[in-house]
Amino acid sequence: MQNSKVARVGASIVKHLCTRNCTSLCGVGYIRSARYHYKQPLFQHHSFTKLYKGAMIEKHNFLSTMTTNNTTKERSEQEQAISVTFIDKDGEEKLIKVPVGMSMLEAAHENDIELEGACEGSIACSTCHVIVMDVEQYNKLEDPTDEENDMLDLAFGLTETSRLGCQVIAKPELDGIRLAIPAATRNFAVDGYVPKPH
Amino acid sequence: MQKLELLGARRWLCRSISSNPLRVCVVGSGPAGFYTAEKMLKAHQQAQVDIIDRLPTPFGLVRSGVAPDHPETKIVINQFSRVAHHERCSFLGNVTLGSSISLSELRELYHVVVLAYGAESDRSLGIPGENLKGIHSAREFVWWYNGHPDGRNLEPDLKSTDTAVILGQGNVALDVARILLRPTTELATTDIASHALATLEESSIRVVYLVGRRGPAQAACTAKELREILGIHNVDIFIQESDLLLTPVDEEELKSNRIQRRVHELLSKAATSKPKHACLNQRELHFVFFRKPNSFQESKDRAGHVSGMHFEKTVLQGVSPGKQIAVGAGEFEDIKCGMALKSIGYRSVPVDGLPFDHKKGVVPNDRGRVLSDPSDPSVLEKGLYVCGWLRRGPTGIIATNLYCAEETVSSISADLENGGLISSSTLPKPGRDGLLQLLHDRNVRVVSLSDWEKIDSEERRLGSSRNKPREKLASWDELYKTTS
């Protein structure tokens, strides 16, 4: 968990450095919005200070996780873990526990589940595409942002209940969620989904 | 007794694996090459994979294609670097298929050769005036701003004109337009090549036309790139609202295509929103639809130099369900410009001894297996495979190569299982040692992974002093010097 956090902060700092003078073009705000549930309108011009503050908040979080390596934190996280079932490309199921607040991409990687993550959660690729196998669970997720939809456009084997794994964040209501990793050779029957007529 | 036999067989298997591994050579170190290597290493524990590249630097278009202001897209380099560090993998840069080593030599040295060297040339329009000065292919322009060592000498003239026409409306066209229009202060903190940044800082180009043969419902770009260019600071967007009207056939097309539907929505929104407050030095981006390039016009004042483009208006004609093509309508229109960039597609280049479909610009193949004859799928080139743009043409995103590589590797695996590649009578192949010996004899200077890491750290060091993630070494000299 800490490793992936380091990677995440690293990536955000790199991006922050690259885009500190840009206005609305970078995905920084949106990643954070997913994780911390900030609402940010489209094309909002992030000022430099805003970006900077954002990076600092994340940095602070990272440091505080590093220093509180005692058991209380771990225990509370365990208590707040949800069950998630991944269905891999060969149709095999794997049940894992995912702490609340963690993305499904991170969770998959921590549990050796083969889910690609080319851009490491920065909403710049579609490789962590997962299919939510139950419409009710899918409806509990916040709507994808335009940025996520832009990437889902390019996802292989897109369905009506597709999401990017990096944007599905564990929360208590999602306990028991089932996520399929699409494969070229399989069709999915999603529970409760009625195909729209063309 | 049975146990002993089994043990013996196992021992034999182990010995044969260590003394006779599966030698695999991947030509090209872009996404197609690296994904192929990754899948091969995973699928075959006895595989030794060597990735060769004609450049001293790995990662292909992730380094020299992806725009400098898209650092998130380049994060995949982390994953490719892990593959390169795999104990059964090695990177051999500065090795050119066709000159350092021939394809037939490579096939002698390795059990499996996978060609993933992409597309390093361009489609041409074949219209009058195409060789005038001021006309470049988008590929050359992208190489130039991305610090590709072969793009260094392009030196585009951005000072003699205020108008550039870009032919094509795909993502590469949008990248090029964005680089021309985006404030250079925003580019200065990216890994853009310093020679390009300096030229762009002095650029007088303030009007860019993006011209497509077909309509907004057929535009080849994706929503992310379009959203991005529509949001650039201080750029007014011009789109003819009448162009956005949809015919019933268009509507049918959009229904079944989510990308194009969302692209059309974005364009419609941009066309109806009012231009931002006008100010001096405001830049303009014009989306021009239904225009077919007819000829490039030569300047009267500057001989040999482009001064404009002659277009024919087009109408769409359905050729098959869901596919409409643009045909000339007999009306013409000119756009004046001192620069034209052709973004109409990359093109692969064959090497000696490689079957090639010149019409499609790809290697004829059956799920990645190279066919000796495009018209006869039963005759295969044993041990020769293809992946990426060289296999399917220059389309798709980085992730497309993931699926492409999966398919090519599953073809290799199937051929191995069927005994079509290695039989008990197959002699061990020399692989890497043989290749290195041959290259040594020919005085080819191989750039290893650790050599590349020297380049990498030097680039990062140079970049950090300039507030950039890296300062690319953009000439062959600099690259060689850093590895010595």
Coordinates of C-alpha atoms in Angstrom, one line a residue, chain B residues 74 127 327 387:
Chain B
K74 CA 4.4 8.4 -20.8
I127 CA -0.9 16.1 -55.6
V327 CA -16.1 12.8 -53.2
C387 CA 3.1 -6.9 -34.1

